[in-house]
Amino acid sequence: MSTVPPQPPVRFVSTEAEPRERGREFGETWRGRVAATVAGYRDLFARGGVHDLAGPGADALAAVERWAPELAAEIRGIAEGAALPVTDVAAVNARTEILAGARGGGECSTVVALGGPGAEPVAVQNWDWYAGLADNWLEWEIPQAEGRRTTTLTEFGVVGKIGVNDRGVGCLFNILHHREDRPKGGVPVHVIARRLLDTAYTVTDALRTAGTAPVSASTTLTVVGGLAAGRTAIACELWPGGPGHVLPDADGLLLHTNHFLTRPGSDGDTEPVTDPDTLVRYDVLRRALHGKGATLTTEAAVDALCDHTGGLCAHAPDDRPDAFRTLATVRIDFATRALHITSGPPCLHRPEPHPGSGSGSGPGPETADPAPSPEPTRSAA
């Protein structure tokens, strides 16, 4: 278990509204961080047998050009500002696709509860990824030329991931694996997440946008609308033969981890065999939160995500950069159209018990252990 305390998230607000200029500003401002992200993925890709980023990057950039030319321009701008080949930055944006057949291990657990009448939804997720990439992400606020705004948690050089826009549409992100996944030919799923956040006014808009994207790798984008956007939630399971769609249960609860919940996608799902922790995490959340879709609070959702069973709250030793760790917990605030992000496993942010509180003697603050022992490290080797 890591002993390194989590650091506060980095936050950046762009001042440029045109895509290429915005990308260039980002690349210039975060040149070292973008280069570190590219280097980290270059090593990760090489472990999967991909040693040259020029070909995969060019393929990804061409797919983005066809489907979202404004984001292709932004990727070009990031590369110019960071003084890197554009194919390097495009390859990082396509990291899910490049790694589709080269990695194992699940990531991320999502909780959405629509709440009662007049309430804003609760939308929370743990983002789990390689511990060695723990320093390579930020919160990015992105103004649009038309006055719209997108806020996203993403990696340096990647155009988007988890986020919310100023119209009250949010997006959560869970990777999937399907036997039809392939490393090239599709629109990068991170680009899809960003474009739907940039353009959607409702959940319907977001689903329509996602459904137009040809994909080569599988991912669930859980789209959530606040009161201003219609207060609903649908998980869109993208895969080469999809998409499939998951609805909330009758109480308004919607959960997702890293296996398919719809057919025919589930017929080719490889995750339950290669990484069955996804099933355990889903079951733990389902049992903890069943029947609470109308009453669940954000705090209670985060508390459920602190459970270490199956690696819901994932830790990694300091000497295991290849192991999975919860890099951040993200809460979408639909009232303010903002993200609230904590770095590292969520159990590390639980309040420590005060001396003498509760029914037992309990340890004092200096000796308190804020979490039970985590399960054995999930490795992506």
Short mmCIF file of C-alpha atoms in Angstrom, two decimals:
data_model
loop_
_atom_site.label_atom_id
_atom_site.label_comp_id
_atom_site.label_asym_id
_atom_site.label_seq_id
_atom_site.Cartn_x
_atom_site.Cartn_y
_atom_site.Cartn_z
CA MET A 1 0.00 0.00 0.00
CA SER A 2 1.35 3.40 -0.98
CA THR A 3 2.57 5.64 1.79
CA VAL A 4 2.81 8.71 -0.47
CA PRO A 5 0.11 11.23 0.50
CA PRO A 6 -2.13 12.30 -2.40
CA GLN A 7 -1.49 15.73 -3.85
CA PRO A 8 -4.20 18.30 -4.62
CA PRO A 9 -5.37 18.14 -8.25
CA VAL A 10 -3.80 20.45 -10.81
CA ARG A 11 -6.37 22.79 -12.38
CA PHE A 12 -6.05 24.81 -15.59
CA VAL A 13 -8.48 27.26 -17.21
CA SER A 14 -7.87 27.91 -20.89
CA THR A 15 -8.11 31.48 -22.14
CA GLU A 16 -8.28 30.60 -25.83
CA ALA A 17 -11.63 29.58 -27.33
CA GLU A 18 -10.52 28.52 -30.83
CA PRO A 19 -9.43 24.87 -30.94
CA ARG A 20 -5.93 25.16 -32.41
CA GLU A 21 -5.01 28.19 -30.33
CA ARG A 22 -6.44 26.58 -27.22
CA GLY A 23 -4.40 23.45 -27.85
CA ARG A 24 -1.26 25.47 -28.47
CA GLU A 25 -1.77 27.41 -25.22
CA PHE A 26 -2.23 24.14 -23.33
CA GLY A 27 0.85 22.55 -24.89
CA GLU A 28 3.03 25.57 -24.17
CA THR A 29 1.81 25.87 -20.58
CA TRP A 30 2.19 22.18 -19.78
CA ARG A 31 5.04 21.22 -22.12
CA GLY A 32 6.89 19.13 -19.53
CA ARG A 33 3.74 17.36 -18.31
CA VAL A 34 2.59 16.52 -21.84
CA ALA A 35 6.06 15.17 -22.65
CA ALA A 36 6.00 13.07 -19.45
CA THR A 37 2.59 11.65 -20.37
CA VAL A 38 3.80 10.74 -23.86
CA ALA A 39 6.92 9.12 -22.38
CA GLY A 40 4.84 7.15 -19.89
CA TYR A 41 2.58 5.80 -22.61
CA ARG A 42 5.49 5.11 -24.93
CA ASP A 43 6.84 2.75 -22.25
CA LEU A 44 3.41 1.25 -21.65
CA PHE A 45 2.78 0.70 -25.37
CA ALA A 46 6.22 -0.89 -25.74
CA ARG A 47 5.38 -3.44 -23.07
CA GLY A 48 2.44 -4.40 -25.26
CA GLY A 49 4.59 -4.66 -28.38
CA VAL A 50 3.95 -1.20 -29.89
CA HIS A 51 7.31 0.55 -30.28
CA ASP A 52 6.62 3.19 -32.94
CA LEU A 53 3.89 5.79 -32.34
CA ALA A 54 3.96 7.28 -35.84
CA GLY A 55 1.64 4.72 -37.42
CA PRO A 56 -0.92 4.41 -34.60
CA GLY A 57 -0.85 8.17 -34.08
CA ALA A 58 -1.46 8.91 -37.75
CA ASP A 59 -4.34 6.44 -37.83
CA ALA A 60 -5.92 7.98 -34.74
CA LEU A 61 -5.50 11.52 -36.04
CA ALA A 62 -7.16 10.58 -39.33
CA ALA A 63 -10.13 9.10 -37.45
CA VAL A 64 -10.47 12.25 -35.35
CA GLU A 65 -10.20 14.46 -38.46
CA ARG A 66 -13.12 12.63 -40.04
CA TRP A 67 -15.38 12.66 -36.98
CA ALA A 68 -14.40 15.76 -34.94
CA PRO A 69 -12.15 18.05 -36.99
CA GLU A 70 -12.19 20.73 -34.29
CA LEU A 71 -10.60 18.28 -31.83
CA ALA A 72 -8.05 17.21 -34.43
CA ALA A 73 -7.10 20.89 -34.62
CA GLU A 74 -6.80 21.01 -30.84
CA ILE A 75 -4.55 17.93 -30.84
CA ARG A 76 -2.36 19.59 -33.48
CA GLY A 77 -2.18 22.70 -31.32
CA ILE A 78 -1.18 20.73 -28.21
CA ALA A 79 1.61 19.07 -30.18
CA GLU A 80 2.84 22.43 -31.53
CA GLY A 81 2.81 24.02 -28.09
CA ALA A 82 4.56 21.05 -26.50
CA ALA A 83 7.10 20.79 -29.36
CA LEU A 84 6.19 17.14 -29.98
CA PRO A 85 5.26 15.21 -33.12
CA VAL A 86 1.51 15.41 -33.62
CA THR A 87 1.40 11.63 -33.97
CA ASP A 88 2.76 11.27 -30.41
CA VAL A 89 -0.06 13.38 -28.99
CA ALA A 90 -2.66 11.67 -31.18
CA ALA A 91 -1.40 8.26 -29.99
CA VAL A 92 -1.85 9.27 -26.35
CA ASN A 93 -5.42 10.30 -27.16
CA ALA A 94 -5.88 6.81 -28.61
CA ARG A 95 -4.29 5.03 -25.66
CA THR A 96 -7.42 2.91 -25.03
CA GLU A 97 -7.42 1.77 -28.66
CA ILE A 98 -3.68 1.05 -28.83
CA LEU A 99 -3.86 -0.92 -25.59
CA ALA A 100 -7.09 -2.73 -26.54
CA GLY A 101 -5.42 -6.05 -27.22
CA ALA A 102 -2.27 -5.56 -25.21
CA ARG A 103 -3.31 -5.12 -21.59
CA GLY A 104 -5.35 -6.72 -18.88
CA GLY A 105 -6.94 -5.32 -15.79
CA GLY A 106 -10.09 -3.37 -15.20
CA GLU A 107 -10.46 0.18 -14.12
CA CYS A 108 -13.08 2.42 -12.61
CA SER A 109 -16.32 2.02 -10.68
CA THR A 110 -19.30 4.32 -11.25
CA VAL A 111 -22.32 5.19 -9.10
CA VAL A 112 -25.27 7.29 -10.28
CA ALA A 113 -28.48 7.93 -8.31
CA LEU A 114 -31.16 10.15 -9.83
CA GLY A 115 -32.62 11.17 -6.47
CA GLY A 116 -36.13 12.23 -5.53
CA PRO A 117 -38.35 14.92 -7.10
CA GLY A 118 -36.53 18.22 -7.45
CA ALA A 119 -33.14 16.77 -6.49
CA GLU A 120 -30.01 16.93 -8.58
CA PRO A 121 -28.53 13.51 -9.42
CA VAL A 122 -25.60 12.01 -7.56
CA ALA A 123 -22.81 11.00 -9.96
CA VAL A 124 -19.50 9.70 -8.60
CA GLN A 125 -16.71 7.46 -9.83
CA ASN A 126 -13.31 6.12 -8.87
CA TRP A 127 -10.81 6.43 -11.70
CA ASP A 128 -8.30 3.56 -11.47
CA TRP A 129 -5.24 3.45 -13.70
CA TYR A 130 -1.53 2.68 -13.64
CA ALA A 131 0.20 3.97 -10.51
CA GLY A 132 3.18 5.09 -12.60
CA LEU A 133 0.94 7.63 -14.36
CA ALA A 134 -0.46 9.12 -11.15
CA ASP A 135 1.08 12.55 -11.73
CA ASN A 136 -0.05 12.93 -15.33
CA TRP A 137 -3.60 14.27 -15.01
CA LEU A 138 -5.44 17.50 -14.27
CA GLU A 139 -8.80 19.25 -14.19
CA TRP A 140 -9.19 21.37 -17.33
CA GLU A 141 -11.83 24.07 -17.87
CA ILE A 142 -12.39 24.67 -21.56
CA PRO A 143 -14.25 27.70 -22.97
CA GLN A 144 -15.93 27.40 -26.36
CA ALA A 145 -16.19 30.13 -28.97
CA GLU A 146 -20.01 30.14 -28.64
CA GLY A 147 -19.81 30.80 -24.90
CA ARG A 148 -20.26 27.20 -23.78
CA ARG A 149 -17.93 25.58 -21.25
CA THR A 150 -16.64 22.06 -20.64
CA THR A 151 -14.82 20.93 -17.50
CA THR A 152 -13.00 17.61 -17.63
CA LEU A 153 -10.63 15.44 -15.65
CA THR A 154 -8.15 14.23 -18.21
CA GLU A 155 -4.52 13.37 -18.77
CA PHE A 156 -1.99 15.91 -20.02
CA GLY A 157 -2.29 15.93 -23.81
CA VAL A 158 -5.59 13.99 -23.90
CA VAL A 159 -8.56 16.14 -24.94
CA GLY A 160 -11.08 14.76 -22.44
CA LYS A 161 -12.41 12.00 -20.21
CA ILE A 162 -14.72 12.43 -17.19
CA GLY A 163 -16.53 15.74 -17.12
CA VAL A 164 -19.51 18.08 -17.06
CA ASN A 165 -20.63 20.99 -19.21
CA ASP A 166 -22.36 24.26 -18.37
CA ARG A 167 -25.72 22.93 -19.62
CA GLY A 168 -25.74 20.26 -16.89
CA VAL A 169 -24.71 17.18 -18.89
CA GLY A 170 -22.05 14.98 -17.30
CA CYS A 171 -20.02 11.98 -18.45
CA LEU A 172 -18.41 9.16 -16.44
CA PHE A 173 -15.98 6.68 -17.96
CA ASN A 174 -15.41 2.91 -17.58
CA ILE A 175 -13.24 0.85 -19.90
CA LEU A 176 -14.58 -2.41 -21.36
CA HIS A 177 -12.92 -5.24 -23.28
CA HIS A 178 -14.49 -7.17 -26.14
CA ARG A 179 -13.07 -9.89 -28.37
CA GLU A 180 -13.81 -7.67 -31.41
CA ASP A 181 -11.64 -4.82 -30.09
CA ARG A 182 -8.76 -3.84 -32.34
CA PRO A 183 -5.97 -1.26 -31.99
CA LYS A 184 -6.88 1.05 -34.89
CA GLY A 185 -9.59 2.23 -37.21
CA GLY A 186 -12.01 3.79 -34.71
CA VAL A 187 -12.55 7.19 -33.18
CA PRO A 188 -10.69 7.34 -29.83
CA VAL A 189 -13.17 6.99 -26.98
CA HIS A 190 -11.59 9.92 -25.13
CA VAL A 191 -12.38 12.11 -28.12
CA ILE A 192 -15.99 10.88 -28.06
CA ALA A 193 -16.32 11.82 -24.39
CA ARG A 194 -14.98 15.31 -25.04
CA ARG A 195 -17.14 15.97 -28.09
CA LEU A 196 -20.35 14.96 -26.39
CA LEU A 197 -19.50 17.24 -23.46
CA ASP A 198 -18.73 20.11 -25.84
CA THR A 199 -21.96 19.79 -27.79
CA ALA A 200 -24.74 18.18 -25.72
CA TYR A 201 -27.63 20.07 -24.14
CA THR A 202 -29.40 16.88 -23.04
CA VAL A 203 -28.65 13.21 -22.45
CA THR A 204 -30.38 12.49 -25.76
CA ASP A 205 -27.96 14.80 -27.57
CA ALA A 206 -24.99 13.05 -25.94
CA LEU A 207 -26.22 9.56 -26.81
CA ARG A 208 -26.90 10.61 -30.39
CA THR A 209 -23.37 11.98 -30.69
CA ALA A 210 -21.78 8.86 -29.19
CA GLY A 211 -23.84 6.64 -31.47
CA THR A 212 -22.43 8.25 -34.61
CA ALA A 213 -18.82 7.38 -33.75
CA PRO A 214 -17.29 4.25 -35.30
CA VAL A 215 -15.18 2.67 -32.55
CA SER A 216 -12.49 0.02 -32.45
CA ALA A 217 -12.20 -0.27 -28.65
CA SER A 218 -14.87 -0.71 -26.00
CA THR A 219 -15.80 1.73 -23.23
CA THR A 220 -18.86 2.72 -21.23
CA LEU A 221 -19.74 6.41 -21.23
CA THR A 222 -22.36 6.96 -18.52
CA VAL A 223 -24.17 10.15 -19.49
CA VAL A 224 -26.02 11.97 -16.71
CA GLY A 225 -28.29 14.97 -17.00
CA GLY A 226 -28.94 17.34 -14.13
CA LEU A 227 -32.27 19.07 -13.60
CA ALA A 228 -31.52 21.61 -16.30
CA ALA A 229 -30.79 18.82 -18.80
CA GLY A 230 -33.75 16.58 -17.99
CA ARG A 231 -32.49 14.59 -14.96
CA THR A 232 -31.82 11.18 -16.37
CA ALA A 233 -28.88 8.81 -16.82
CA ILE A 234 -28.00 6.24 -19.48
CA ALA A 235 -24.81 4.15 -19.68
CA CYS A 236 -23.73 3.86 -23.32
CA GLU A 237 -21.63 0.73 -23.88
CA LEU A 238 -19.51 1.49 -26.93
CA TRP A 239 -17.99 -1.46 -28.79
CA PRO A 240 -17.26 -2.26 -32.45
CA GLY A 241 -20.70 -3.88 -32.89
CA GLY A 242 -22.60 -1.52 -30.58
CA PRO A 243 -23.57 0.55 -28.83
CA GLY A 244 -25.68 -0.94 -26.05
CA HIS A 245 -27.53 1.09 -23.42
CA VAL A 246 -28.10 0.50 -19.71
CA LEU A 247 -30.96 2.23 -17.89
CA PRO A 248 -31.24 3.02 -14.18
CA ASP A 249 -33.27 0.61 -12.06
CA ALA A 250 -36.77 1.47 -10.88
CA ASP A 251 -35.37 3.45 -7.92
CA GLY A 252 -33.06 5.52 -10.15
CA LEU A 253 -29.80 3.70 -9.37
CA LEU A 254 -27.28 3.05 -12.15
CA LEU A 255 -23.98 1.25 -11.50
CA HIS A 256 -21.16 0.25 -13.81
CA THR A 257 -17.73 -1.30 -13.47
CA ASN A 258 -15.80 -2.94 -16.34
CA HIS A 259 -18.00 -5.67 -17.78
CA PHE A 260 -20.85 -5.42 -20.28
CA LEU A 261 -24.39 -5.24 -18.91
CA THR A 262 -26.13 -5.47 -22.30
CA ARG A 263 -26.39 -8.02 -25.07
CA PRO A 264 -25.08 -8.78 -27.59
CA GLY A 265 -22.00 -6.96 -26.27
CA SER A 266 -21.78 -9.25 -23.26
CA ASP A 267 -21.51 -12.28 -25.55
CA GLY A 268 -17.97 -11.20 -26.51
CA ASP A 269 -16.97 -9.71 -23.16
CA THR A 270 -13.48 -10.82 -22.13
CA GLU A 271 -13.28 -9.01 -18.78
CA PRO A 272 -15.15 -11.52 -16.56
CA VAL A 273 -12.58 -14.17 -17.52
CA THR A 274 -9.38 -12.11 -17.52
CA ASP A 275 -10.24 -9.70 -14.69
CA PRO A 276 -13.23 -10.91 -12.68
CA ASP A 277 -12.71 -8.25 -10.02
CA THR A 278 -15.16 -6.20 -12.11
CA LEU A 279 -17.92 -8.64 -11.09
CA VAL A 280 -16.96 -8.42 -7.43
CA ARG A 281 -16.88 -4.62 -7.44
CA TYR A 282 -20.28 -4.46 -9.16
CA ASP A 283 -21.80 -6.90 -6.66
CA VAL A 284 -20.39 -5.03 -3.66
CA LEU A 285 -21.90 -1.76 -4.91
CA ARG A 286 -25.21 -3.36 -5.82
CA ARG A 287 -25.65 -4.90 -2.38
CA ALA A 288 -24.56 -1.74 -0.57
CA LEU A 289 -26.75 0.65 -2.58
CA HIS A 290 -29.79 -1.40 -3.60
CA GLY A 291 -33.02 0.55 -3.21
CA LYS A 292 -31.23 3.86 -2.58
CA GLY A 293 -31.56 5.49 -5.99
CA ALA A 294 -33.99 8.11 -4.65
CA THR A 295 -32.18 8.83 -1.36
CA LEU A 296 -28.44 8.31 -1.90
CA THR A 297 -26.20 11.24 -1.00
CA THR A 298 -22.88 12.04 -2.61
CA GLU A 299 -21.14 11.34 0.69
CA ALA A 300 -22.75 7.91 0.94
CA ALA A 301 -21.76 7.11 -2.65
CA VAL A 302 -18.15 8.03 -1.94
CA ASP A 303 -18.28 5.96 1.24
CA ALA A 304 -19.40 2.93 -0.80
CA LEU A 305 -16.46 3.51 -3.16
CA CYS A 306 -14.08 3.35 -0.17
CA ASP A 307 -14.74 -0.39 0.15
CA HIS A 308 -11.58 -2.37 -0.63
CA THR A 309 -13.41 -5.55 -1.60
CA GLY A 310 -12.46 -6.45 -5.16
CA GLY A 311 -10.33 -3.32 -5.39
CA LEU A 312 -13.15 -0.76 -5.42
CA CYS A 313 -10.74 1.51 -3.57
CA ALA A 314 -7.46 0.43 -5.15
CA HIS A 315 -3.99 0.80 -3.67
CA ALA A 316 -0.57 0.03 -5.12
CA PRO A 317 2.85 -0.30 -3.49
CA ASP A 318 5.22 2.59 -4.13
CA ASP A 319 7.53 0.29 -6.10
CA ARG A 320 4.82 -1.01 -8.47
CA PRO A 321 4.19 1.55 -11.25
CA ASP A 322 2.59 -1.25 -13.29
CA ALA A 323 -0.12 -1.87 -10.68
CA PHE A 324 -3.55 -0.28 -10.68
CA ARG A 325 -4.35 2.42 -8.14
CA THR A 326 -7.32 4.72 -7.66
CA LEU A 327 -5.82 7.93 -9.02
CA ALA A 328 -8.85 10.10 -8.32
CA THR A 329 -12.44 10.12 -7.12
CA VAL A 330 -14.67 12.46 -9.11
CA ARG A 331 -18.03 13.89 -8.04
CA ILE A 332 -20.17 15.86 -10.49
CA ASP A 333 -21.98 18.82 -8.93
CA PHE A 334 -24.92 19.51 -11.22
CA ALA A 335 -26.08 22.53 -9.25
CA THR A 336 -22.85 24.40 -10.04
CA ARG A 337 -21.86 22.40 -13.17
CA ALA A 338 -18.52 21.67 -11.55
CA LEU A 339 -16.29 18.72 -10.68
CA HIS A 340 -15.11 17.96 -7.16
CA ILE A 341 -11.99 15.80 -7.35
CA THR A 342 -9.83 14.17 -4.70
CA SER A 343 -6.50 12.62 -5.60
CA GLY A 344 -5.62 9.06 -4.68
CA PRO A 345 -7.74 6.33 -3.07
CA PRO A 346 -10.89 7.84 -1.51
CA CYS A 347 -10.33 6.12 1.85
CA LEU A 348 -7.36 8.44 2.40
CA HIS A 349 -9.74 11.39 2.54
CA ARG A 350 -12.05 9.97 5.17
CA PRO A 351 -12.02 11.98 8.42
CA GLU A 352 -9.91 10.33 11.07
CA PRO A 353 -11.78 9.39 14.26
CA HIS A 354 -11.35 11.70 17.23
CA PRO A 355 -9.91 10.22 20.43
CA GLY A 356 -12.67 8.76 22.54
CA SER A 357 -15.31 9.01 19.83
CA GLY A 358 -17.55 6.06 19.00
CA SER A 359 -18.26 3.03 21.15
CA GLY A 360 -14.68 1.83 21.64
CA SER A 361 -11.45 3.35 22.84
CA GLY A 362 -10.11 3.51 19.25
CA PRO A 363 -6.76 4.87 18.19
CA GLY A 364 -6.02 8.55 18.31
CA PRO A 365 -5.28 10.67 15.23
CA GLU A 366 -1.56 9.90 15.24
CA THR A 367 -2.06 6.14 15.01
CA ALA A 368 -5.39 5.87 13.22
CA ASP A 369 -5.60 3.59 10.21
CA PRO A 370 -8.26 5.21 7.99
CA ALA A 371 -9.00 2.07 5.97
CA PRO A 372 -9.01 -1.69 6.22
CA SER A 373 -6.23 -3.54 4.49
CA PRO A 374 -6.73 -3.43 0.72
CA GLU A 375 -6.98 -6.58 -1.33
CA PRO A 376 -3.87 -7.81 -3.16
CA THR A 377 -2.62 -5.41 -5.80
CA ARG A 378 -4.33 -5.54 -9.18
CA SER A 379 -1.60 -5.75 -11.77
CA ALA A 380 -1.92 -4.96 -15.44
CA ALA A 381 1.14 -6.96 -16.39
#
